[in-house]
Amino acid sequence: MGRWLLSIAAVGNAVLQWVDDYNSTHIFNPAFTAHAKFHDGITISLATILGGLALIYLWRPGYGPERLAVGALFAGVWWTGAACAFLFPGASHRDAQFAADVPHLFGMPIDLRTIVPAMIAVVALGYLLERRRLRTIPRSAPLPPP
């Protein structure tokens, strides 16, 4: 269960960033400067790369406690950075001109004030559950599937 929770967070890294930013409110916003679009490209790329790396570390052969730790780090670092972004002066997760144009995923609005802390909690819970599961397996035994 823990590894699956971490995988959900990792996929969320990649997918939600594309949904939230690759649209008229960000990349295709004519009011955005080229430099702002560059930063958005970094954000989308980094989220996708971190999500992919998390999945590689969590599911490739040779999985164990060390790979769990690295996979959880990759799954959680983007969400932690997103949480820190709220602390910057004048920062907001949504521009006022697009307040009504909120991206939706599966019919639900994407609100980072809710999603970010929830995903940090998912990563923490996933890591703790999976770490506990791995500790119950004898060291000499091959790891069973989750």
PDB file of C-alpha atoms in Angstrom:
ATOM      1  CA  MET A   1       0.000   0.000   0.000  1.00  0.00           C
ATOM      2  CA  GLY A   2       2.827   2.417   0.849  1.00  0.00           C
ATOM      3  CA  ARG A   3       4.628   2.017  -2.442  1.00  0.00           C
ATOM      4  CA  TRP A   4       1.356   2.614  -4.282  1.00  0.00           C
ATOM      5  CA  LEU A   5       0.741   5.821  -2.329  1.00  0.00           C
ATOM      6  CA  LEU A   6       4.221   7.037  -3.234  1.00  0.00           C
ATOM      7  CA  SER A   7       3.532   6.149  -6.856  1.00  0.00           C
ATOM      8  CA  ILE A   8       0.325   8.202  -6.805  1.00  0.00           C
ATOM      9  CA  ALA A   9       2.308  11.198  -5.545  1.00  0.00           C
ATOM     10  CA  ALA A  10       4.966  10.626  -8.217  1.00  0.00           C
ATOM     11  CA  VAL A  11       2.407  10.462 -11.023  1.00  0.00           C
ATOM     12  CA  GLY A  12       0.759  13.544  -9.526  1.00  0.00           C
ATOM     13  CA  ASN A  13       4.103  15.358  -9.814  1.00  0.00           C
ATOM     14  CA  ALA A  14       4.138  14.873 -13.544  1.00  0.00           C
ATOM     15  CA  VAL A  15       0.481  14.942 -14.541  1.00  0.00           C
ATOM     16  CA  LEU A  16      -0.877  17.773 -12.406  1.00  0.00           C
ATOM     17  CA  GLN A  17       1.875  20.165 -13.422  1.00  0.00           C
ATOM     18  CA  TRP A  18       1.068  19.674 -17.098  1.00  0.00           C
ATOM     19  CA  VAL A  19      -2.671  20.081 -16.464  1.00  0.00           C
ATOM     20  CA  ASP A  20      -2.235  23.182 -14.321  1.00  0.00           C
ATOM     21  CA  ASP A  21       0.410  25.032 -16.363  1.00  0.00           C
ATOM     22  CA  TYR A  22       0.317  23.901 -20.004  1.00  0.00           C
ATOM     23  CA  ASN A  23      -2.705  26.031 -20.886  1.00  0.00           C
ATOM     24  CA  SER A  24      -3.919  29.596 -21.450  1.00  0.00           C
ATOM     25  CA  THR A  25      -3.238  30.644 -17.849  1.00  0.00           C
ATOM     26  CA  HIS A  26       0.498  29.991 -18.095  1.00  0.00           C
ATOM     27  CA  ILE A  27       2.485  28.790 -21.129  1.00  0.00           C
ATOM     28  CA  PHE A  28      -0.049  30.083 -23.689  1.00  0.00           C
ATOM     29  CA  ASN A  29      -0.783  33.303 -21.786  1.00  0.00           C
ATOM     30  CA  PRO A  30       0.216  36.219 -24.048  1.00  0.00           C
ATOM     31  CA  ALA A  31       0.765  38.394 -20.957  1.00  0.00           C
ATOM     32  CA  PHE A  32       3.496  36.056 -19.692  1.00  0.00           C
ATOM     33  CA  THR A  33       6.986  37.197 -20.536  1.00  0.00           C
ATOM     34  CA  ALA A  34       9.377  34.821 -22.237  1.00  0.00           C
ATOM     35  CA  HIS A  35      11.270  34.568 -18.962  1.00  0.00           C
ATOM     36  CA  ALA A  36       8.110  33.647 -17.032  1.00  0.00           C
ATOM     37  CA  LYS A  37       7.403  30.934 -19.613  1.00  0.00           C
ATOM     38  CA  PHE A  38      10.979  29.722 -19.217  1.00  0.00           C
ATOM     39  CA  HIS A  39      10.437  29.330 -15.465  1.00  0.00           C
ATOM     40  CA  ASP A  40       7.167  27.545 -16.113  1.00  0.00           C
ATOM     41  CA  GLY A  41       8.984  25.190 -18.470  1.00  0.00           C
ATOM     42  CA  ILE A  42      11.494  24.454 -15.719  1.00  0.00           C
ATOM     43  CA  THR A  43       8.674  23.735 -13.280  1.00  0.00           C
ATOM     44  CA  ILE A  44       6.833  21.386 -15.646  1.00  0.00           C
ATOM     45  CA  SER A  45      10.037  19.594 -16.644  1.00  0.00           C
ATOM     46  CA  LEU A  46      11.303  19.240 -13.093  1.00  0.00           C
ATOM     47  CA  ALA A  47       7.978  17.873 -11.838  1.00  0.00           C
ATOM     48  CA  THR A  48       7.906  15.342 -14.688  1.00  0.00           C
ATOM     49  CA  ILE A  49      11.519  14.267 -14.150  1.00  0.00           C
ATOM     50  CA  LEU A  50      11.099  13.904 -10.375  1.00  0.00           C
ATOM     51  CA  GLY A  51       7.921  11.873 -10.819  1.00  0.00           C
ATOM     52  CA  GLY A  52       9.620   9.605 -13.345  1.00  0.00           C
ATOM     53  CA  LEU A  53      12.690   9.112 -11.160  1.00  0.00           C
ATOM     54  CA  ALA A  54      10.486   8.266  -8.178  1.00  0.00           C
ATOM     55  CA  LEU A  55       8.717   5.558 -10.181  1.00  0.00           C
ATOM     56  CA  ILE A  56      12.027   4.136 -11.409  1.00  0.00           C
ATOM     57  CA  TYR A  57      13.429   3.920  -7.883  1.00  0.00           C
ATOM     58  CA  LEU A  58      10.213   2.466  -6.481  1.00  0.00           C
ATOM     59  CA  TRP A  59       9.567  -0.213  -9.111  1.00  0.00           C
ATOM     60  CA  ARG A  60      12.797  -1.333 -10.829  1.00  0.00           C
ATOM     61  CA  PRO A  61      14.353  -4.630  -9.759  1.00  0.00           C
ATOM     62  CA  GLY A  62      16.643  -4.364  -6.743  1.00  0.00           C
ATOM     63  CA  TYR A  63      14.101  -2.501  -4.650  1.00  0.00           C
ATOM     64  CA  GLY A  64      14.790  -2.243  -0.924  1.00  0.00           C
ATOM     65  CA  PRO A  65      14.942   0.255   1.950  1.00  0.00           C
ATOM     66  CA  GLU A  66      17.530   2.487   0.269  1.00  0.00           C
ATOM     67  CA  ARG A  67      15.563   2.654  -2.971  1.00  0.00           C
ATOM     68  CA  LEU A  68      12.426   3.383  -0.952  1.00  0.00           C
ATOM     69  CA  ALA A  69      14.110   6.377   0.697  1.00  0.00           C
ATOM     70  CA  VAL A  70      15.340   7.801  -2.615  1.00  0.00           C
ATOM     71  CA  GLY A  71      12.021   7.124  -4.352  1.00  0.00           C
ATOM     72  CA  ALA A  72      10.119   8.848  -1.545  1.00  0.00           C
ATOM     73  CA  LEU A  73      12.501  11.805  -1.728  1.00  0.00           C
ATOM     74  CA  PHE A  74      11.899  12.162  -5.469  1.00  0.00           C
ATOM     75  CA  ALA A  75       8.135  11.804  -4.942  1.00  0.00           C
ATOM     76  CA  GLY A  76       8.038  14.445  -2.219  1.00  0.00           C
ATOM     77  CA  VAL A  77      10.592  17.088  -3.143  1.00  0.00           C
ATOM     78  CA  TRP A  78       8.435  18.861  -5.730  1.00  0.00           C
ATOM     79  CA  TRP A  79       5.473  19.044  -3.335  1.00  0.00           C
ATOM     80  CA  THR A  80       7.743  20.431  -0.616  1.00  0.00           C
ATOM     81  CA  GLY A  81       9.046  23.070  -3.011  1.00  0.00           C
ATOM     82  CA  ALA A  82       5.478  23.970  -3.939  1.00  0.00           C
ATOM     83  CA  ALA A  83       4.653  24.401  -0.246  1.00  0.00           C
ATOM     84  CA  CYS A  84       7.657  26.697   0.186  1.00  0.00           C
ATOM     85  CA  ALA A  85       6.574  28.796  -2.818  1.00  0.00           C
ATOM     86  CA  PHE A  86       3.570  30.023  -0.841  1.00  0.00           C
ATOM     87  CA  LEU A  87       6.004  31.719   1.565  1.00  0.00           C
ATOM     88  CA  PHE A  88       7.509  34.089  -1.012  1.00  0.00           C
ATOM     89  CA  PRO A  89       6.308  37.717  -0.816  1.00  0.00           C
ATOM     90  CA  GLY A  90       3.421  38.405  -3.185  1.00  0.00           C
ATOM     91  CA  ALA A  91       3.283  34.811  -4.403  1.00  0.00           C
ATOM     92  CA  SER A  92      -0.069  33.262  -5.261  1.00  0.00           C
ATOM     93  CA  HIS A  93      -1.026  29.957  -6.778  1.00  0.00           C
ATOM     94  CA  ARG A  94      -3.567  31.651  -9.065  1.00  0.00           C
ATOM     95  CA  ASP A  95      -3.503  34.993 -10.918  1.00  0.00           C
ATOM     96  CA  ALA A  96      -6.552  37.171 -10.201  1.00  0.00           C
ATOM     97  CA  GLN A  97      -7.396  37.476 -13.900  1.00  0.00           C
ATOM     98  CA  PHE A  98      -7.802  33.693 -14.073  1.00  0.00           C
ATOM     99  CA  ALA A  99      -9.614  33.163 -10.769  1.00  0.00           C
ATOM    100  CA  ALA A 100     -12.656  31.758 -12.582  1.00  0.00           C
ATOM    101  CA  ASP A 101     -10.540  29.777 -15.069  1.00  0.00           C
ATOM    102  CA  VAL A 102      -9.401  27.051 -12.700  1.00  0.00           C
ATOM    103  CA  PRO A 103      -8.123  23.873 -14.380  1.00  0.00           C
ATOM    104  CA  HIS A 104     -10.097  20.740 -13.569  1.00  0.00           C
ATOM    105  CA  LEU A 105      -8.984  17.141 -13.319  1.00  0.00           C
ATOM    106  CA  PHE A 106     -11.693  14.478 -13.416  1.00  0.00           C
ATOM    107  CA  GLY A 107     -14.266  17.253 -12.943  1.00  0.00           C
ATOM    108  CA  MET A 108     -12.645  18.595  -9.763  1.00  0.00           C
ATOM    109  CA  PRO A 109     -10.889  21.988  -9.502  1.00  0.00           C
ATOM    110  CA  ILE A 110      -7.154  21.940  -8.945  1.00  0.00           C
ATOM    111  CA  ASP A 111      -6.468  24.084  -5.888  1.00  0.00           C
ATOM    112  CA  LEU A 112      -2.869  23.881  -4.788  1.00  0.00           C
ATOM    113  CA  ARG A 113      -3.675  25.138  -1.285  1.00  0.00           C
ATOM    114  CA  THR A 114      -5.383  21.788  -0.733  1.00  0.00           C
ATOM    115  CA  ILE A 115      -3.450  19.490  -3.048  1.00  0.00           C
ATOM    116  CA  VAL A 116       0.057  20.403  -1.854  1.00  0.00           C
ATOM    117  CA  PRO A 117      -0.400  19.564   1.848  1.00  0.00           C
ATOM    118  CA  ALA A 118      -2.475  16.514   0.932  1.00  0.00           C
ATOM    119  CA  MET A 119       0.273  15.166  -1.331  1.00  0.00           C
ATOM    120  CA  ILE A 120       2.956  15.811   1.288  1.00  0.00           C
ATOM    121  CA  ALA A 121       0.822  13.768   3.687  1.00  0.00           C
ATOM    122  CA  VAL A 122       0.409  11.017   1.053  1.00  0.00           C
ATOM    123  CA  VAL A 123       4.197  10.849   0.583  1.00  0.00           C
ATOM    124  CA  ALA A 124       4.844  10.715   4.333  1.00  0.00           C
ATOM    125  CA  LEU A 125       2.179   8.059   4.908  1.00  0.00           C
ATOM    126  CA  GLY A 126       3.349   6.026   1.919  1.00  0.00           C
ATOM    127  CA  TYR A 127       6.942   6.106   3.114  1.00  0.00           C
ATOM    128  CA  LEU A 128       6.044   5.097   6.680  1.00  0.00           C
ATOM    129  CA  LEU A 129       3.759   2.262   5.572  1.00  0.00           C
ATOM    130  CA  GLU A 130       6.268   0.884   3.093  1.00  0.00           C
ATOM    131  CA  ARG A 131       9.179   1.192   5.522  1.00  0.00           C
ATOM    132  CA  ARG A 132       7.183  -0.755   8.086  1.00  0.00           C
ATOM    133  CA  ARG A 133       6.312  -3.405   5.481  1.00  0.00           C
ATOM    134  CA  LEU A 134       9.962  -3.790   4.476  1.00  0.00           C
ATOM    135  CA  ARG A 135      11.034  -4.194   8.108  1.00  0.00           C
ATOM    136  CA  THR A 136       8.786  -7.243   8.485  1.00  0.00           C
ATOM    137  CA  ILE A 137      10.579  -9.082   5.664  1.00  0.00           C
ATOM    138  CA  PRO A 138      13.645 -11.143   6.665  1.00  0.00           C
ATOM    139  CA  ARG A 139      16.818  -9.668   5.144  1.00  0.00           C
ATOM    140  CA  SER A 140      17.722 -12.887   3.328  1.00  0.00           C
ATOM    141  CA  ALA A 141      14.278 -13.314   1.774  1.00  0.00           C
ATOM    142  CA  PRO A 142      13.469 -11.828  -1.623  1.00  0.00           C
ATOM    143  CA  LEU A 143      11.096  -8.902  -1.435  1.00  0.00           C
ATOM    144  CA  PRO A 144       7.512  -9.854  -2.230  1.00  0.00           C
ATOM    145  CA  PRO A 145       5.419  -7.599  -4.440  1.00  0.00           C
ATOM    146  CA  PRO A 146       3.497  -4.869  -2.597  1.00  0.00           C
TER     147      PRO A 146
END
